[in-house]
Tab-separated table of C-alpha atoms in Angstrom:
chain	number	residue	atom	x	y	z
V	1	GLN	CA	0.000	0.000	0.000
V	2	GLN	CA	2.848	2.386	-0.856
V	3	GLY	CA	3.778	2.953	2.776
V	4	ARG	CA	0.247	3.938	3.899
V	5	PRO	CA	0.687	7.744	3.912
V	6	PRO	CA	-2.417	9.586	5.213
V	7	GLY	CA	-4.690	11.336	2.755
V	8	THR	CA	-3.823	9.164	-0.248
V	9	GLU	CA	-5.624	6.511	-2.258
V	10	ALA	CA	-3.471	3.914	-0.497
V	11	ASP	CA	-4.693	5.298	2.834
V	12	ARG	CA	-8.304	4.924	1.709
V	13	ARG	CA	-7.681	1.319	0.686
V	14	VAL	CA	-6.225	0.602	4.122
V	15	GLN	CA	-9.241	2.196	5.801
V	16	GLN	CA	-11.581	-0.012	3.778
V	17	TYR	CA	-9.523	-3.112	4.562
V	18	VAL	CA	-9.656	-2.384	8.291
V	19	GLN	CA	-13.402	-1.741	8.132
V	20	ASP	CA	-13.912	-5.043	6.305
V	21	ARG	CA	-12.023	-6.868	9.067
V	22	MET	CA	-14.185	-5.184	11.709
V	23	GLU	CA	-17.377	-6.208	9.955
V	24	GLU	CA	-15.971	-9.721	9.593
V	25	ALA	CA	-15.301	-9.811	13.343
V	26	GLY	CA	-18.846	-8.700	14.116
V	27	LEU	CA	-17.900	-5.373	15.689
V	28	GLN	CA	-20.449	-2.580	15.695
V	29	PRO	CA	-19.584	0.804	14.121
V	30	ALA	CA	-17.981	2.986	16.783
V	31	PHE	CA	-19.160	6.328	15.408
V	32	GLY	CA	-22.927	6.028	15.295
V	33	SER	CA	-23.663	4.295	12.007
V	34	SER	CA	-20.081	4.546	10.750
V	35	TYR	CA	-16.750	2.885	11.450
V	36	VAL	CA	-14.962	5.945	10.053
V	37	GLN	CA	-14.152	9.287	11.688
V	38	SER	CA	-12.624	11.772	9.243
V	39	PHE	CA	-10.239	14.596	10.060
V	40	ALA	CA	-7.777	16.835	8.231
V	41	VAL	CA	-3.986	16.493	8.157
V	42	THR	CA	-1.226	18.564	6.620
V	43	ASP	CA	1.252	16.832	4.336
V	44	GLY	CA	4.078	18.959	3.089
V	45	VAL	CA	3.927	22.437	1.607
V	46	ARG	CA	3.325	24.071	-1.750
V	47	PRO	CA	4.645	27.399	-3.021
V	48	THR	CA	2.392	30.438	-3.217
V	49	GLY	CA	5.050	32.282	-5.198
V	50	GLU	CA	8.579	31.791	-6.461
V	51	SER	CA	11.093	30.667	-3.852
V	52	SER	CA	14.694	31.803	-4.054
V	53	LEU	CA	18.188	31.330	-2.659
V	54	ALA	CA	20.282	33.856	-4.541
V	55	SER	CA	23.002	36.504	-4.385
V	56	LYS	CA	23.378	39.334	-6.893
V	57	GLY	CA	21.073	37.555	-9.313
V	58	LYS	CA	22.937	34.242	-9.120
V	59	ALA	CA	20.596	31.521	-7.844
V	60	ILE	CA	21.393	28.256	-6.108
V	61	ALA	CA	19.187	25.309	-7.124
V	62	HIS	CA	17.071	24.230	-4.175
V	63	ALA	CA	13.821	22.589	-3.056
V	64	LEU	CA	11.268	23.374	-0.360
V	65	VAL	CA	10.987	21.375	2.860
V	66	PRO	CA	7.830	20.753	4.938
V	67	PHE	CA	9.236	22.213	8.158
V	68	SER	CA	9.996	25.681	6.798
V	69	THR	CA	8.047	28.823	7.570
V	70	SER	CA	6.557	31.104	4.941
V	71	THR	CA	8.299	34.437	4.348
V	72	ALA	CA	6.325	37.311	2.879
V	73	ALA	CA	9.592	39.089	2.027
V	74	PRO	CA	13.073	37.691	1.465
V	75	VAL	CA	15.463	37.279	4.368
V	76	GLU	CA	18.856	38.730	3.449
V	77	ALA	CA	22.046	37.718	5.264
V	78	PRO	CA	25.410	36.018	4.715
V	79	LEU	CA	25.615	32.220	4.723
V	80	VAL	CA	27.537	30.532	7.552
V	81	PHE	CA	28.629	26.884	7.410
V	82	VAL	CA	28.154	24.942	10.678
V	83	GLY	CA	29.270	21.440	9.720
V	84	ARG	CA	26.513	18.956	10.556
V	85	GLY	CA	24.696	21.605	12.592
V	86	ILE	CA	24.090	19.241	15.494
V	87	ALA	CA	23.301	20.554	18.963
V	88	PRO	CA	23.463	17.679	21.478
V	89	GLU	CA	20.739	16.759	23.920
V	90	GLY	CA	21.541	18.112	27.361
V	91	LYS	CA	24.700	20.172	27.960
V	92	GLY	CA	27.202	21.339	25.378
V	93	SER	CA	27.157	23.346	22.143
V	94	GLY	CA	28.062	20.567	19.716
V	95	ASP	CA	28.789	21.893	16.231
V	96	TYR	CA	27.970	25.419	17.383
V	97	ALA	CA	30.828	25.491	19.894
V	98	GLY	CA	32.790	28.712	19.479
V	99	LEU	CA	30.583	30.061	16.685
V	100	GLY	CA	28.461	32.441	18.775
V	101	ALA	CA	28.172	35.758	16.955
V	102	LYS	CA	29.243	34.154	13.668
V	103	VAL	CA	25.809	32.508	13.463
V	104	GLU	CA	23.530	35.160	14.926
V	105	GLY	CA	21.605	37.004	12.225
V	106	LYS	CA	22.964	34.738	9.484
V	107	ILE	CA	21.576	32.006	7.200
V	108	VAL	CA	22.959	28.734	8.551
V	109	VAL	CA	24.106	25.982	6.160
V	110	ALA	CA	24.208	22.493	7.734
V	111	LEU	CA	25.077	19.151	6.175
V	112	GLY	CA	22.390	16.476	6.411
V	113	GLY	CA	22.639	13.311	8.464
V	114	ALA	CA	25.081	12.170	11.121
V	115	PRO	CA	28.883	12.322	11.093
V	116	PRO	CA	30.287	9.058	9.706
V	117	ASP	CA	32.681	8.709	12.646
V	118	ASP	CA	29.855	8.698	15.229
V	119	PRO	CA	27.443	5.847	14.355
V	120	HIS	CA	25.843	5.875	17.814
V	121	ILE	CA	24.650	9.468	17.800
V	122	SER	CA	20.945	9.822	18.585
V	123	PRO	CA	18.633	10.230	15.563
V	124	ALA	CA	16.754	12.777	17.666
V	125	VAL	CA	19.536	15.336	17.102
V	126	THR	CA	20.353	14.500	13.473
V	127	ARG	CA	16.832	14.910	12.064
V	128	PRO	CA	16.486	17.980	9.811
V	129	GLN	CA	13.911	19.546	12.132
V	130	SER	CA	16.315	19.257	15.064
V	131	LYS	CA	19.052	20.953	13.046
V	132	LEU	CA	16.712	23.764	12.054
V	133	ILE	CA	15.652	24.248	15.677
V	134	ALA	CA	19.317	24.339	16.721
V	135	ALA	CA	19.994	27.031	14.104
V	136	ARG	CA	16.992	29.044	15.236
V	137	ASP	CA	17.991	28.758	18.893
V	138	HIS	CA	21.475	30.051	18.059
V	139	GLY	CA	20.045	33.178	16.419
V	140	ALA	CA	20.002	32.236	12.730
V	141	VAL	CA	17.490	33.938	10.427
V	142	GLY	CA	17.394	31.174	7.793
V	143	PHE	CA	18.434	27.572	7.250
V	144	VAL	CA	19.843	25.517	4.358
V	145	LEU	CA	19.921	21.712	4.624
V	146	TRP	CA	22.800	20.617	2.389
V	147	GLU	CA	23.087	17.078	0.999
V	148	PRO	CA	25.830	17.397	-1.653
V	149	ASP	CA	25.641	13.813	-2.909
V	150	GLN	CA	21.853	13.604	-3.245
V	151	ALA	CA	20.289	14.119	-6.670
V	152	VAL	CA	16.670	13.792	-5.532
V	153	ALA	CA	15.076	16.539	-3.464
V	154	TYR	CA	14.367	16.070	0.214
V	155	PRO	CA	10.831	14.609	0.562
V	156	ASN	CA	8.244	17.365	0.736
V	157	HIS	CA	5.969	15.208	2.862
V	158	GLY	CA	5.131	15.004	6.510
V	159	GLU	CA	3.711	17.362	9.080
V	160	ALA	CA	4.154	20.958	7.948
V	161	ASN	CA	5.828	22.218	11.105
V	162	ASP	CA	6.132	25.979	11.188
V	163	LEU	CA	9.417	26.239	13.071
V	164	THR	CA	9.583	30.036	12.528
V	165	LEU	CA	12.585	29.922	10.209
V	166	PRO	CA	12.645	29.938	6.387
V	167	ALA	CA	14.421	26.823	5.119
V	168	VAL	CA	15.355	25.087	1.862
V	169	TRP	CA	17.166	21.931	0.754
V	170	VAL	CA	20.204	21.985	-1.545
V	171	GLY	CA	21.453	18.809	-3.196
V	172	GLU	CA	23.840	17.709	-5.901
V	173	GLU	CA	22.666	20.228	-8.501
V	174	GLY	CA	23.159	23.226	-6.233
V	175	THR	CA	26.432	22.089	-4.649
V	176	PRO	CA	28.859	23.779	-7.104
V	177	ALA	CA	27.150	27.145	-6.573
V	178	LEU	CA	27.046	26.687	-2.803
V	179	LEU	CA	30.745	25.797	-2.722
V	180	ALA	CA	31.460	28.882	-4.821
V	181	ALA	CA	29.529	30.997	-2.321
V	182	PHE	CA	32.051	29.890	0.291
V	183	GLY	CA	34.969	30.666	-2.031
V	184	ARG	CA	35.647	27.100	-3.090
V	185	LYS	CA	35.648	25.595	-6.568
V	186	ALA	CA	36.089	21.928	-7.376
V	187	LYS	CA	35.691	19.510	-10.241
V	188	ALA	CA	32.724	17.158	-9.968
V	189	ASP	CA	34.879	14.280	-8.759
V	190	GLN	CA	36.489	16.481	-6.104
V	191	GLU	CA	33.387	18.109	-4.643
V	192	ALA	CA	33.162	15.687	-1.711
V	193	GLU	CA	36.714	16.590	-0.674
V	194	ALA	CA	35.956	20.295	-1.025
V	195	VAL	CA	32.885	19.998	1.184
V	196	ALA	CA	34.810	17.984	3.773
V	197	ALA	CA	37.493	20.686	3.861
V	198	LEU	CA	35.042	23.468	4.748
V	199	GLU	CA	35.635	24.625	8.289
V	200	PRO	CA	32.691	25.430	10.630
V	201	GLY	CA	32.165	29.163	10.883
V	202	ARG	CA	33.146	29.845	7.268
V	203	ARG	CA	31.112	32.726	5.863
V	204	SER	CA	29.950	33.383	2.320
V	205	ARG	CA	31.571	36.192	0.354
V	206	GLY	CA	28.349	38.154	0.150
V	207	SER	CA	24.777	38.206	1.410
V	208	PHE	CA	22.058	35.917	0.071
V	209	GLN	CA	18.333	36.337	-0.245
V	210	LEU	CA	16.247	33.429	1.053
V	211	HIS	CA	12.562	33.544	0.139
V	212	THR	CA	10.045	30.759	0.879
V	213	PRO	CA	6.460	31.804	0.098
V	214	LEU	CA	4.472	28.663	0.848
V	215	GLU	CA	1.411	27.155	2.488
V	216	PRO	CA	0.672	23.738	3.999
V	217	VAL	CA	-1.096	21.089	1.920
V	218	THR	CA	-4.273	19.871	3.646
V	219	LEU	CA	-5.614	16.345	3.078
V	220	GLN	CA	-8.416	14.215	4.527
V	221	THR	CA	-7.789	10.966	6.379
V	222	ALA	CA	-9.724	8.992	9.000
V	223	ASN	CA	-9.607	6.814	12.077
V	224	VAL	CA	-11.415	3.480	11.748
V	225	SER	CA	-12.960	2.029	14.905
V	226	GLY	CA	-15.412	-0.676	15.924
V	227	LEU	CA	-16.880	-1.628	19.268
V	228	LEU	CA	-17.766	-4.727	21.211
V	229	PRO	CA	-20.626	-3.813	23.587
V	230	GLY	CA	-20.161	-4.640	27.244
V	231	VAL	CA	-22.937	-6.179	29.291
V	232	GLU	CA	-22.751	-3.259	31.748
V	233	GLY	CA	-22.875	-0.678	28.968
V	234	GLY	CA	-21.082	2.167	30.730
V	235	PRO	CA	-17.280	2.168	31.056
V	236	VAL	CA	-15.140	1.889	27.904
V	237	ILE	CA	-11.744	0.318	27.221
V	238	VAL	CA	-9.862	1.540	24.118
V	239	VAL	CA	-7.395	-0.803	22.407
V	240	GLY	CA	-5.560	1.058	19.669
V	241	ALA	CA	-2.818	0.948	17.050
V	242	HIS	CA	-1.844	3.337	14.288
V	243	MET	CA	-2.211	2.117	10.715
V	244	ASP	CA	-0.295	4.846	8.840
V	245	HIS	CA	3.379	4.997	7.939
V	246	LEU	CA	5.827	7.185	6.003
V	247	GLY	CA	4.903	6.546	2.375
V	248	GLN	CA	8.082	7.007	0.357
V	249	GLY	CA	9.832	8.786	3.183
V	250	THR	CA	9.082	11.996	5.064
V	251	SER	CA	11.046	14.284	7.332
V	252	SER	CA	10.810	11.442	9.870
V	253	SER	CA	12.663	8.928	7.684
V	254	LEU	CA	15.980	7.754	9.094
V	255	ALA	CA	17.245	6.801	5.634
V	256	PRO	CA	18.272	10.216	4.280
V	257	GLY	CA	18.675	10.267	0.541
V	258	VAL	CA	16.883	6.942	0.059
V	259	HIS	CA	13.670	7.574	-1.838
V	260	ALA	CA	11.795	4.284	-1.632
V	261	VAL	CA	8.590	2.907	-0.166
V	262	HIS	CA	8.717	2.650	3.620
V	263	ASN	CA	6.319	-0.249	4.237
V	264	GLY	CA	6.437	-0.128	8.029
V	265	ALA	CA	5.797	-3.831	8.641
V	266	ASP	CA	6.726	-3.490	12.294
V	267	ASP	CA	5.761	0.189	12.533
V	268	ASN	CA	2.924	-0.367	12.747
V	269	ALA	CA	1.329	-3.054	10.591
V	270	SER	CA	2.265	-5.419	13.419
V	271	GLY	CA	0.161	-3.496	15.928
V	272	SER	CA	-2.769	-3.048	13.545
V	273	ALA	CA	-2.793	-6.774	12.772
V	274	LEU	CA	-2.712	-7.586	16.481
V	275	VAL	CA	-5.697	-5.329	17.210
V	276	ALA	CA	-7.655	-6.847	14.303
V	277	GLU	CA	-6.963	-10.399	15.506
V	278	LEU	CA	-7.817	-9.451	19.081
V	279	ALA	CA	-11.204	-8.198	17.881
V	280	LEU	CA	-11.866	-11.533	16.173
V	281	ALA	CA	-10.908	-13.446	19.308
V	282	MET	CA	-12.990	-11.337	21.690
V	283	THR	CA	-16.140	-11.335	19.572
V	284	ALA	CA	-15.927	-15.140	19.475
V	285	GLY	CA	-15.860	-15.350	23.275
V	286	PRO	CA	-18.161	-14.276	26.105
V	287	ALA	CA	-19.248	-10.640	26.169
V	288	PRO	CA	-17.069	-8.447	28.409
V	289	ARG	CA	-18.525	-6.395	31.255
V	290	ARG	CA	-17.092	-3.174	29.838
V	291	THR	CA	-17.427	-1.986	26.240
V	292	VAL	CA	-14.237	-2.391	24.201
V	293	VAL	CA	-13.428	-0.033	21.313
V	294	PHE	CA	-10.876	-1.291	18.785
V	295	ALA	CA	-9.319	1.840	17.267
V	296	HIS	CA	-7.063	2.076	14.220
V	297	PHE	CA	-5.525	5.552	14.116
V	298	SER	CA	-4.287	7.531	11.135
V	299	GLY	CA	-1.789	10.378	11.262
V	300	GLU	CA	0.403	9.022	14.057
V	301	GLU	CA	3.550	9.610	12.052
V	302	LEU	CA	2.482	13.222	11.491
V	303	GLY	CA	2.227	13.929	15.215
V	304	LEU	CA	-0.379	11.604	16.820
V	305	LEU	CA	-3.066	13.411	14.835
V	306	GLY	CA	-5.670	10.630	14.753
V	307	SER	CA	-5.495	9.693	18.420
V	308	ARG	CA	-5.395	13.358	19.385
V	309	ASP	CA	-8.486	14.059	17.285
V	310	LEU	CA	-10.397	11.179	18.863
V	311	ALA	CA	-9.276	11.955	22.409
V	312	SER	CA	-10.289	15.597	22.005
V	313	ARG	CA	-13.853	14.558	21.121
V	314	LEU	CA	-14.497	11.905	23.763
V	315	ASP	CA	-17.307	13.956	25.297
V	316	ALA	CA	-19.073	14.492	21.985
V	317	VAL	CA	-18.837	11.405	19.782
V	318	PRO	CA	-20.337	7.944	20.206
V	319	PRO	CA	-19.643	5.580	21.834
V	320	PHE	CA	-17.833	7.788	24.348
V	321	ALA	CA	-20.354	10.563	24.978
V	322	GLY	CA	-21.839	10.058	28.417
V	323	ARG	CA	-19.442	7.216	29.214
V	324	ARG	CA	-16.133	7.056	31.035
V	325	VAL	CA	-13.056	5.750	29.255
V	326	VAL	CA	-11.342	3.789	32.007
V	327	ALA	CA	-8.231	2.595	30.141
V	328	MET	CA	-6.308	2.839	26.878
V	329	LEU	CA	-4.031	0.038	25.625
V	330	ASN	CA	-1.679	1.086	22.815
V	331	VAL	CA	0.131	-1.428	20.603
V	332	ASP	CA	2.943	0.070	18.512
V	333	MET	CA	5.865	-1.886	17.015
V	334	VAL	CA	5.371	-5.370	18.456
V	335	GLY	CA	6.607	-7.499	15.559
V	336	ARG	CA	10.288	-7.918	16.395
V	337	LEU	CA	10.452	-9.505	19.843
V	338	ARG	CA	14.112	-10.203	20.536
V	339	GLU	CA	15.531	-9.436	23.969
V	340	ARG	CA	12.322	-8.335	25.680
V	341	LEU	CA	8.900	-6.715	25.544
V	342	THR	CA	8.433	-3.396	27.325
V	343	VAL	CA	5.124	-2.575	28.979
V	344	SER	CA	5.130	1.051	30.053
V	345	GLY	CA	2.604	3.254	31.797
V	346	VAL	CA	2.142	0.987	34.813
V	347	GLY	CA	2.376	4.095	36.990
V	348	SER	CA	-0.784	5.552	35.420
V	349	SER	CA	-2.991	3.399	37.666
V	350	PRO	CA	-2.352	1.561	40.941
V	351	GLY	CA	-4.352	-1.289	39.417
V	352	TRP	CA	-2.051	-2.014	36.486
V	353	MET	CA	0.725	-3.941	38.193
V	354	ALA	CA	-1.639	-6.336	39.964
V	355	LEU	CA	-3.432	-6.992	36.673
V	356	LEU	CA	-0.152	-7.549	34.824
V	357	ASP	CA	1.179	-9.854	37.537
V	358	ALA	CA	-2.007	-11.900	37.295
V	359	ALA	CA	-1.641	-12.117	33.515
V	360	GLY	CA	2.019	-13.115	33.714
V	361	PRO	CA	4.667	-12.645	30.997
V	362	HIS	CA	3.321	-15.324	28.624
V	363	GLY	CA	6.771	-16.823	28.146
V	364	MET	CA	8.537	-13.534	27.414
V	365	ARG	CA	11.123	-11.446	29.185
V	366	VAL	CA	9.177	-8.295	30.125
V	367	LEU	CA	10.283	-4.893	31.413
V	368	TYR	CA	7.649	-2.874	33.282
V	369	ASP	CA	8.085	0.907	33.307
V	370	ARG	CA	6.058	3.517	35.217
V	371	ALA	CA	6.618	6.271	32.647
V	372	LEU	CA	5.128	6.734	29.174
V	373	THR	CA	6.770	8.155	26.089
V	374	LEU	CA	4.951	11.079	24.491
V	375	ARG	CA	5.759	9.623	21.043
V	376	SER	CA	2.805	7.259	20.508
V	377	ASP	CA	-0.990	7.183	20.515
V	378	HIS	CA	-1.554	6.583	24.228
V	379	ALA	CA	-0.299	10.110	25.012
V	380	PRO	CA	-3.478	12.106	24.150
V	381	PHE	CA	-5.553	9.780	26.350
V	382	TYR	CA	-3.114	9.893	29.256
V	383	GLU	CA	-3.127	13.699	29.055
V	384	ARG	CA	-6.870	13.515	29.799
V	385	GLY	CA	-6.427	11.459	32.942
V	386	ILE	CA	-6.997	8.035	31.372
V	387	PRO	CA	-4.770	5.162	32.569
V	388	ALA	CA	-2.721	3.831	29.659
V	389	LEU	CA	-0.342	1.016	28.781
V	390	PHE	CA	2.090	0.926	25.865
V	391	PHE	CA	3.241	-2.445	24.449
V	392	PHE	CA	6.503	-2.209	22.472
V	393	THR	CA	9.226	-4.649	21.365
V	394	GLU	CA	11.772	-1.831	21.052
V	395	LEU	CA	13.667	-0.166	18.220
V	396	HIS	CA	15.796	-1.823	15.541
V	397	GLY	CA	18.016	-0.814	12.655
V	398	ASP	CA	15.129	-0.751	10.156
V	399	TYR	CA	13.046	1.729	12.177
V	400	HIS	CA	11.664	4.447	9.861
V	401	ALA	CA	13.617	3.004	6.942
V	402	PRO	CA	12.731	1.002	3.803
V	403	GLY	CA	14.102	-2.153	5.440
V	404	ASP	CA	11.109	-2.458	7.784
V	405	GLU	CA	9.587	-5.290	5.752
V	406	VAL	CA	7.507	-8.391	6.487
V	407	VAL	CA	10.625	-10.562	6.276
V	408	GLY	CA	11.802	-8.966	9.527
V	409	ILE	CA	8.660	-9.846	11.498
V	410	LEU	CA	9.116	-12.617	14.075
V	411	PRO	CA	5.747	-14.450	14.065
V	412	GLU	CA	6.271	-16.472	17.245
V	413	GLY	CA	7.106	-13.370	19.250
V	414	LEU	CA	4.199	-11.428	17.767
V	415	LEU	CA	1.873	-14.248	18.828
V	416	GLN	CA	3.242	-14.130	22.381
V	417	VAL	CA	2.688	-10.377	22.565
V	418	ALA	CA	-0.826	-10.802	21.162
V	419	GLU	CA	-1.674	-13.386	23.812
V	420	LEU	CA	-0.495	-11.054	26.577
V	421	VAL	CA	-2.383	-8.047	25.175
V	422	ALA	CA	-5.510	-10.200	24.857
V	423	ASP	CA	-5.149	-11.376	28.458
V	424	VAL	CA	-4.684	-7.823	29.761
V	425	THR	CA	-7.592	-6.520	27.659
V	426	ARG	CA	-9.972	-9.206	28.924
V	427	ARG	CA	-9.028	-8.581	32.544
V	428	ALA	CA	-9.463	-4.819	32.134
V	429	ALA	CA	-12.744	-5.292	30.267
V	430	ASP	CA	-14.067	-7.644	32.923
V	431	GLY	CA	-13.989	-4.947	35.571
V	432	HIS	CA	-10.511	-4.844	37.121
V	433	PRO	CA	-10.333	-1.522	39.050
V	434	LEU	CA	-8.176	1.008	37.191
V	435	PRO	CA	-8.295	4.430	38.863
V	436	PHE	CA	-6.008	7.052	37.355
V	437	SER	CA	-2.823	7.947	39.206
V	438	ALA	CA	-0.915	11.161	38.513
V	439	PRO	CA	2.875	10.773	38.248
V	440	ARG	CA	4.839	11.123	41.462
V	441	THR	CA	7.656	12.873	39.593
V	442	PRO	CA	7.920	14.378	36.083
V	443	ALA	CA	10.119	11.439	35.056
V	444	GLU	CA	7.233	9.048	35.769
V	445	GLY	CA	4.781	10.896	33.515
V	446	LEU	CA	4.970	11.641	29.789
V	447	VAL	CA	8.609	11.861	28.695
V	448	PRO	CA	10.383	12.214	25.321
V	449	ALA	CA	12.412	9.028	25.779
V	450	LEU	CA	11.248	5.562	24.809
V	451	PRO	CA	10.516	3.086	27.629
V	452	GLY	CA	13.190	1.193	29.486
V	453	GLY	CA	15.900	3.839	29.381
V	454	ASP	CA	15.546	5.372	32.850
V	455	PRO	CA	16.402	3.003	35.727
V	456	ALA	CA	14.526	5.291	38.126
V	457	THR	CA	11.169	4.536	36.470
V	458	ILE	CA	11.602	0.802	35.878
V	459	VAL	CA	9.421	-1.239	38.229
V	460	LYS	CA	11.001	-4.595	37.442
V	461	VAL	CA	12.122	-6.990	34.745
V	462	VAL	CA	10.776	-10.536	34.806
V	463	GLY	CA	11.955	-13.603	32.949
V	464	PRO	CA	9.806	-15.897	30.809
V	465	ASP	CA	8.831	-17.807	33.966
V	466	GLY	CA	7.632	-14.633	35.683
V	467	ARG	CA	10.470	-14.504	38.190
V	468	PRO	CA	12.078	-11.087	38.756
V	469	GLU	CA	15.550	-10.619	37.354
V	470	GLY	CA	18.409	-8.863	39.168
């Protein structure tokens, strides 16, 4: 399905497929008479005029990026090269060390990606948006993302983040002119050496005009949800997974320069398949006490847009209006069980750990974490005081890259995770008390990090037999 990008024909086919599976399972439509809840998303930008990166009438070939801001008038300033333009998480200035006033009021030029001699650097600081934010925070008035060896423009897809700085992408075609702006000339086969020889802080010979008149592109997508009525009618459990992915790569792709379908088998076809199979299993069994809504979200990769849209309307849309959502179970990337499964959010209710202990690890090594990452679809529900759990088999080298294919899915592990999620869902749906608990410390609430990284918030790790490990 071409990577399941929201707002496309492929997205509509996925929505229909999910609805067909819900009807097959015998679920009722969650939104009155419909399984579908539409909402708008932004996907990239389009020009409203002619963009430019030029000096004294000499233009540098460039392309727009979806995280730029629109400029009614050109920004004019010298260019300053900042190497990779990376500002580290936490303390330190990174590539901006010692640059100070050299950057303030200038148009920053940063190379894309990570330095080749630091393979372990966090993707969080090498993403283009992070580099633009670093430039902005150091006083730049414009930003150029430079990928000298890339012939194809940076993908103009993804959430159109207005990061209050005009920005463009320059690739292979514009590299000779950009080198010349910094006083360097090189033959085609020597350009890589010339770029590598540029020292951070180097300034262009003259000022450049950067102009990015643009507007976001708005598309329609939808969440698809079905419900299994509970015998008590009132309280609701939500079991959710996002069904979208990155299409042919967006600003969230971790394969810069690779323009290919990102199928997202683990992220998050694995979670969507689990939720669909869980619906089949639960409709075939005895009716739960509490109503269960099986939600397939769109727009997660654009900023949790589908789950945020649904969570914002809980008081107004069926089946939630007049009912209390007592828990949200989120399943995201559960197809590559290797070392362990992480179950996070156990601090969001004093009832979670007892329920999870009763369910057991189902033959897996499981880490239980009090905190929740803000990077997946449980977050909008948790923000509204709803206890939430996040099931996750952790990152891998194919995350947000074209290599996330079906061949990498580990079926036996996915089945084990599915059995645990089913067990937890049934226990929650059958009335296990789950009052909400606010975090005792900020570290135990919503945090940027993924689960399992902070020893202070880990409750315990158990082995496949359920016994605690060291």
